[in-house]
mmCIF file of C-alpha atoms in Angstrom:
data_model
loop_
_atom_site.group_PDB
_atom_site.id
_atom_site.type_symbol
_atom_site.label_atom_id
_atom_site.label_comp_id
_atom_site.label_asym_id
_atom_site.label_seq_id
_atom_site.Cartn_x
_atom_site.Cartn_y
_atom_site.Cartn_z
ATOM 1 C CA ASP A 19 -1.887 6.495 -18.273
ATOM 2 C CA ALA A 20 -2.543 4.157 -15.358
ATOM 3 C CA ASP A 21 -1.431 0.550 -15.797
ATOM 4 C CA VAL A 22 -4.504 -0.880 -14.039
ATOM 5 C CA THR A 23 -7.812 0.867 -14.571
ATOM 6 C CA GLN A 24 -11.225 0.234 -13.100
ATOM 7 C CA THR A 25 -14.626 1.419 -14.238
ATOM 8 C CA PRO A 26 -16.785 2.815 -12.880
ATOM 9 C CA ARG A 27 -14.960 4.572 -10.060
ATOM 10 C CA ASN A 28 -18.155 5.133 -8.128
ATOM 11 C CA ARG A 29 -21.512 3.432 -8.434
ATOM 12 C CA ILE A 30 -24.805 3.640 -6.597
ATOM 13 C CA THR A 31 -27.312 0.894 -7.288
ATOM 14 C CA LYS A 32 -30.412 -0.611 -5.777
ATOM 15 C CA THR A 33 -30.967 -3.978 -4.167
ATOM 16 C CA GLY A 34 -31.611 -6.668 -6.737
ATOM 17 C CA LYS A 35 -29.906 -4.927 -9.632
ATOM 18 C CA ARG A 36 -27.210 -6.595 -11.689
ATOM 19 C CA ILE A 37 -24.026 -4.629 -12.049
ATOM 20 C CA MET A 38 -20.615 -5.184 -13.556
ATOM 21 C CA LEU A 39 -17.304 -3.761 -12.465
ATOM 22 C CA GLU A 40 -14.586 -3.760 -15.064
ATOM 23 C CA CYS A 41 -10.835 -3.954 -14.820
ATOM 24 C CA SER A 42 -8.277 -3.478 -17.558
ATOM 25 C CA GLN A 43 -4.509 -3.638 -17.440
ATOM 26 C CA THR A 44 -1.689 -2.729 -19.766
ATOM 27 C CA LYS A 45 1.029 -4.416 -17.731
ATOM 28 C CA GLY A 46 0.862 -7.678 -19.645
ATOM 29 C CA HIS A 47 0.382 -9.700 -16.477
ATOM 30 C CA ASP A 48 -1.331 -13.072 -16.548
ATOM 31 C CA ARG A 49 -2.576 -13.029 -12.979
ATOM 32 C CA MET A 50 -5.509 -10.890 -11.982
ATOM 33 C CA TYR A 51 -7.490 -10.592 -8.756
ATOM 34 C CA TRP A 52 -10.637 -9.020 -7.348
ATOM 35 C CA TYR A 53 -10.764 -7.892 -3.711
ATOM 36 C CA ARG A 54 -13.210 -6.035 -1.560
ATOM 37 C CA GLN A 55 -12.305 -3.795 1.341
ATOM 38 C CA ASP A 56 -14.628 -2.944 4.199
ATOM 39 C CA PRO A 57 -13.925 -0.503 7.033
ATOM 40 C CA GLY A 58 -12.001 -2.229 9.816
ATOM 41 C CA LEU A 59 -11.334 -5.322 7.715
ATOM 42 C CA GLY A 60 -8.414 -6.333 5.578
ATOM 43 C CA LEU A 61 -8.776 -6.829 1.864
ATOM 44 C CA GLN A 62 -10.675 -10.013 1.127
ATOM 45 C CA LEU A 63 -10.139 -12.043 -2.020
ATOM 46 C CA ILE A 64 -13.264 -12.596 -4.137
ATOM 47 C CA TYR A 65 -11.922 -14.284 -7.284
ATOM 48 C CA TYR A 66 -8.592 -14.753 -8.999
ATOM 49 C CA SER A 67 -7.439 -15.782 -12.443
ATOM 50 C CA PHE A 68 -4.054 -17.073 -13.546
ATOM 51 C CA ASP A 69 -4.889 -16.836 -17.230
ATOM 52 C CA VAL A 70 -7.884 -16.576 -19.528
ATOM 53 C CA LYS A 71 -8.879 -20.213 -18.975
ATOM 54 C CA ASP A 72 -8.149 -20.400 -15.280
ATOM 55 C CA ILE A 73 -10.586 -18.802 -12.842
ATOM 56 C CA ASN A 74 -10.801 -19.605 -9.155
ATOM 57 C CA LYS A 75 -12.967 -18.677 -6.220
ATOM 58 C CA GLY A 76 -11.488 -16.724 -3.386
ATOM 59 C CA GLU A 77 -12.607 -16.647 0.211
ATOM 60 C CA ILE A 78 -15.806 -14.636 -0.319
ATOM 61 C CA SER A 79 -17.078 -15.520 -3.810
ATOM 62 C CA ASP A 80 -20.758 -16.053 -2.914
ATOM 63 C CA GLY A 81 -22.947 -13.515 -4.692
ATOM 64 C CA TYR A 82 -20.254 -12.682 -7.247
ATOM 65 C CA SER A 83 -19.165 -13.977 -10.624
ATOM 66 C CA VAL A 84 -16.291 -13.060 -12.916
ATOM 67 C CA SER A 85 -15.313 -13.138 -16.535
ATOM 68 C CA ARG A 86 -11.808 -13.074 -17.970
ATOM 69 C CA GLN A 87 -12.485 -11.815 -21.463
ATOM 70 C CA ALA A 88 -8.844 -11.444 -22.405
ATOM 71 C CA GLN A 89 -5.491 -11.340 -20.729
ATOM 72 C CA ALA A 90 -5.994 -7.650 -20.120
ATOM 73 C CA LYS A 91 -9.595 -7.685 -18.896
ATOM 74 C CA PHE A 92 -11.201 -9.159 -15.798
ATOM 75 C CA SER A 93 -14.771 -8.234 -14.898
ATOM 76 C CA LEU A 94 -16.637 -8.730 -11.646
ATOM 77 C CA SER A 95 -20.429 -9.074 -11.635
ATOM 78 C CA LEU A 96 -22.952 -8.839 -8.869
ATOM 79 C CA GLU A 97 -25.929 -10.764 -10.215
ATOM 80 C CA SER A 98 -28.383 -9.375 -7.675
ATOM 81 C CA ALA A 99 -26.826 -6.706 -5.524
ATOM 82 C CA ILE A 100 -27.552 -6.582 -1.796
ATOM 83 C CA PRO A 101 -26.680 -3.862 0.741
ATOM 84 C CA ASN A 102 -23.922 -5.829 2.429
ATOM 85 C CA GLN A 103 -22.027 -5.772 -0.864
ATOM 86 C CA THR A 104 -21.491 -2.075 -0.281
ATOM 87 C CA ALA A 105 -17.714 -1.809 -0.206
ATOM 88 C CA LEU A 106 -14.597 -0.598 -1.973
ATOM 89 C CA TYR A 107 -13.590 -3.032 -4.706
ATOM 90 C CA PHE A 108 -10.056 -3.387 -6.010
ATOM 91 C CA CYS A 109 -8.715 -5.191 -9.010
ATOM 92 C CA ALA A 110 -5.068 -6.239 -8.960
ATOM 93 C CA THR A 111 -2.569 -7.762 -11.337
ATOM 94 C CA ALA A 112 0.540 -9.652 -10.433
ATOM 95 C CA ALA A 113 4.051 -10.025 -11.700
ATOM 96 C CA GLY A 114 6.985 -12.092 -10.623
ATOM 97 C CA THR A 115 7.188 -15.724 -9.753
ATOM 98 C CA GLY A 116 6.603 -17.880 -6.732
ATOM 99 C CA ASN A 117 6.842 -16.189 -3.403
ATOM 100 C CA GLN A 118 8.130 -12.886 -4.688
ATOM 101 C CA GLU A 119 5.090 -12.054 -6.753
ATOM 102 C CA THR A 120 4.133 -8.393 -6.479
ATOM 103 C CA GLN A 121 0.554 -7.224 -6.842
ATOM 104 C CA TYR A 122 -0.416 -3.934 -8.447
ATOM 105 C CA PHE A 123 -3.796 -2.481 -7.630
ATOM 106 C CA GLY A 124 -6.234 -0.450 -9.645
ATOM 107 C CA PRO A 125 -7.692 2.764 -8.179
ATOM 108 C CA GLY A 126 -10.786 1.030 -6.816
ATOM 109 C CA THR A 127 -14.530 1.169 -7.367
ATOM 110 C CA ARG A 128 -16.658 2.520 -4.565
ATOM 111 C CA LEU A 129 -20.011 0.714 -4.623
ATOM 112 C CA LEU A 130 -23.101 1.635 -2.639
ATOM 113 C CA VAL A 131 -26.077 -0.703 -2.694
ATOM 114 C CA LEU A 132 -29.284 0.851 -1.403
ATOM 115 C CA ARG B 1 -7.168 -15.648 15.817
ATOM 116 C CA LYS B 2 -6.756 -13.499 12.722
ATOM 117 C CA GLU B 3 -4.173 -14.664 10.195
ATOM 118 C CA VAL B 4 -2.495 -11.266 10.251
ATOM 119 C CA GLU B 5 -2.873 -8.887 13.159
ATOM 120 C CA GLN B 6 -1.896 -5.251 13.405
ATOM 121 C CA ASP B 7 -2.445 -2.490 15.916
ATOM 122 C CA PRO B 8 -4.918 -0.201 14.121
ATOM 123 C CA GLY B 9 -3.493 2.950 15.715
ATOM 124 C CA PRO B 10 -3.611 5.756 14.937
ATOM 125 C CA PHE B 11 -0.015 6.531 15.739
ATOM 126 C CA ASN B 12 0.328 10.294 16.088
ATOM 127 C CA VAL B 13 3.928 11.469 15.754
ATOM 128 C CA PRO B 14 5.648 14.787 15.056
ATOM 129 C CA GLU B 15 7.739 15.341 11.972
ATOM 130 C CA GLY B 16 11.201 13.930 12.368
ATOM 131 C CA ALA B 17 10.177 11.237 14.817
ATOM 132 C CA THR B 18 10.970 7.553 14.503
ATOM 133 C CA VAL B 19 8.002 5.222 14.612
ATOM 134 C CA ALA B 20 7.726 1.438 14.505
ATOM 135 C CA PHE B 21 4.862 -0.853 13.648
ATOM 136 C CA ASN B 22 4.593 -4.531 14.396
ATOM 137 C CA CYS B 23 2.518 -7.212 12.806
ATOM 138 C CA THR B 24 2.016 -10.839 13.802
ATOM 139 C CA TYR B 25 0.981 -13.693 11.549
ATOM 140 C CA SER B 26 -0.411 -17.106 12.408
ATOM 141 C CA ASN B 27 0.632 -19.311 9.485
ATOM 142 C CA SER B 28 4.115 -20.622 10.188
ATOM 143 C CA ALA B 29 4.323 -21.872 6.580
ATOM 144 C CA SER B 30 4.169 -18.340 5.175
ATOM 145 C CA GLN B 31 7.068 -17.556 2.892
ATOM 146 C CA SER B 32 6.575 -13.997 1.706
ATOM 147 C CA PHE B 33 6.029 -10.825 3.652
ATOM 148 C CA PHE B 34 5.318 -7.303 2.528
ATOM 149 C CA TRP B 35 4.421 -3.855 3.695
ATOM 150 C CA TYR B 36 1.932 -1.947 1.574
ATOM 151 C CA ARG B 37 0.974 1.661 1.992
ATOM 152 C CA GLN B 38 -2.587 2.866 1.482
ATOM 153 C CA ASP B 39 -3.597 6.500 1.384
ATOM 154 C CA CYS B 40 -7.149 7.434 2.279
ATOM 155 C CA ARG B 41 -9.597 6.176 -0.358
ATOM 156 C CA LYS B 42 -6.750 5.066 -2.610
ATOM 157 C CA GLU B 43 -5.353 1.744 -3.706
ATOM 158 C CA PRO B 44 -2.668 -0.113 -1.730
ATOM 159 C CA LYS B 45 0.827 0.258 -3.094
ATOM 160 C CA LEU B 46 3.820 -1.907 -2.351
ATOM 161 C CA LEU B 47 6.176 -0.173 0.048
ATOM 162 C CA MET B 48 8.675 -2.950 0.461
ATOM 163 C CA SER B 49 9.136 -6.671 0.636
ATOM 164 C CA VAL B 50 10.464 -8.120 3.866
ATOM 165 C CA TYR B 51 13.377 -10.518 3.703
ATOM 166 C CA SER B 52 14.673 -12.867 6.353
ATOM 167 C CA SER B 53 17.827 -10.875 6.852
ATOM 168 C CA GLY B 54 15.945 -7.616 7.148
ATOM 169 C CA ASN B 55 16.096 -4.892 4.575
ATOM 170 C CA GLU B 56 16.276 -1.162 4.351
ATOM 171 C CA ASP B 57 15.035 1.325 1.790
ATOM 172 C CA GLY B 58 15.981 4.868 2.642
ATOM 173 C CA ARG B 59 14.176 5.835 5.837
ATOM 174 C CA PHE B 60 12.289 2.554 5.978
ATOM 175 C CA THR B 61 13.562 -0.646 7.590
ATOM 176 C CA ALA B 62 11.705 -3.929 7.645
ATOM 177 C CA GLN B 63 12.501 -6.887 9.870
ATOM 178 C CA LEU B 64 11.203 -10.430 9.981
ATOM 179 C CA ASN B 65 11.280 -12.691 13.031
ATOM 180 C CA ARG B 66 10.189 -16.143 11.917
ATOM 181 C CA ALA B 67 10.546 -17.730 15.337
ATOM 182 C CA SER B 68 8.092 -15.293 16.873
ATOM 183 C CA GLN B 69 6.119 -14.844 13.662
ATOM 184 C CA TYR B 70 6.192 -11.114 13.541
ATOM 185 C CA ILE B 71 7.196 -8.436 11.087
ATOM 186 C CA SER B 72 8.167 -4.899 11.850
ATOM 187 C CA LEU B 73 8.421 -1.644 9.940
ATOM 188 C CA LEU B 74 10.561 1.214 11.205
ATOM 189 C CA ILE B 75 10.220 4.697 9.757
ATOM 190 C CA ARG B 76 12.934 7.187 10.616
ATOM 191 C CA ASP B 77 12.748 10.955 10.263
ATOM 192 C CA SER B 78 8.988 10.912 9.621
ATOM 193 C CA LYS B 79 7.631 13.254 6.973
ATOM 194 C CA LEU B 80 4.155 14.698 6.668
ATOM 195 C CA SER B 81 3.823 12.675 3.476
ATOM 196 C CA ASP B 82 4.285 9.447 5.432
ATOM 197 C CA SER B 83 0.780 9.879 6.848
ATOM 198 C CA ALA B 84 -1.124 6.857 5.574
ATOM 199 C CA THR B 85 -2.277 3.402 6.568
ATOM 200 C CA TYR B 86 0.376 0.696 6.483
ATOM 201 C CA LEU B 87 -0.794 -2.786 5.613
ATOM 202 C CA CYS B 88 1.082 -5.868 6.703
ATOM 203 C CA VAL B 89 0.697 -8.565 4.059
ATOM 204 C CA VAL B 90 1.648 -12.217 4.243
ATOM 205 C CA ASN B 91 1.266 -14.956 1.690
ATOM 206 C CA GLY B 92 -0.915 -17.726 3.083
ATOM 207 C CA ASN B 93 0.592 -20.669 1.288
ATOM 208 C CA THR B 94 3.639 -21.615 -0.679
ATOM 209 C CA GLY B 95 3.214 -21.655 -4.429
ATOM 210 C CA PHE B 96 0.053 -19.724 -5.117
ATOM 211 C CA GLN B 97 0.408 -16.152 -4.045
ATOM 212 C CA LYS B 98 -2.710 -15.833 -1.912
ATOM 213 C CA LEU B 99 -2.024 -12.712 0.044
ATOM 214 C CA VAL B 100 -3.550 -12.163 3.457
ATOM 215 C CA PHE B 101 -3.879 -8.508 4.371
ATOM 216 C CA GLY B 102 -3.843 -7.053 7.823
ATOM 217 C CA THR B 103 -6.368 -4.358 8.619
ATOM 218 C CA GLY B 104 -3.636 -1.746 8.659
ATOM 219 C CA THR B 105 -1.989 0.652 11.067
ATOM 220 C CA ARG B 106 -2.785 4.292 10.605
ATOM 221 C CA LEU B 107 0.027 6.822 10.906
ATOM 222 C CA LEU B 108 -0.519 10.542 11.314
ATOM 223 C CA VAL B 109 2.548 12.775 11.111
ATOM 224 C CA SER B 110 1.996 16.303 12.331
ATOM 225 C CA PRO B 111 4.069 19.489 11.829
#
């Protein structure tokens, strides 16, 4: 079984709809991240969480919200989806300390907003 | 200027060739450097960390030049399975591991 899972893997939705992307991990890591990837751009950080009570905005958090329900679960919500949120979304967890932290990515969720 | 810049490629090489990628970064305070590999439509996976003294893992060698702020990845004896996009990744600040990802360099290894 995969250590970091994401559901759904693919999603098509309409403008204005609320959707939730879920991420679960069995690695026991405290740190979790949400990124989006667009063609021709590097991964961009949306939100990150160091533990259940610690949630922080990344560089492109507008239009998104998150929930850290447990150490193992970190959900990303689009309250009112818009077409430019069409992208590939990755969840990641992190291990290690300081500057040698390693991030492990889930398989991604491909989202299309019509 | 982008924080991390890479030549997007693609680099087309035959099997057995040696190929090198470079990456430049703008934040002189960066402390950690990595190469990730990403296959088409898949998640990035850590290929190797890059240490100041340079490091090697089998056919892969990574080098760091802090003075010039660039990182390199050398792949020897290329295999078909090396075809992928290689992401240069730098941590933006000390302490918190905010990773900054390059857009990637695409490698195509042909028979």
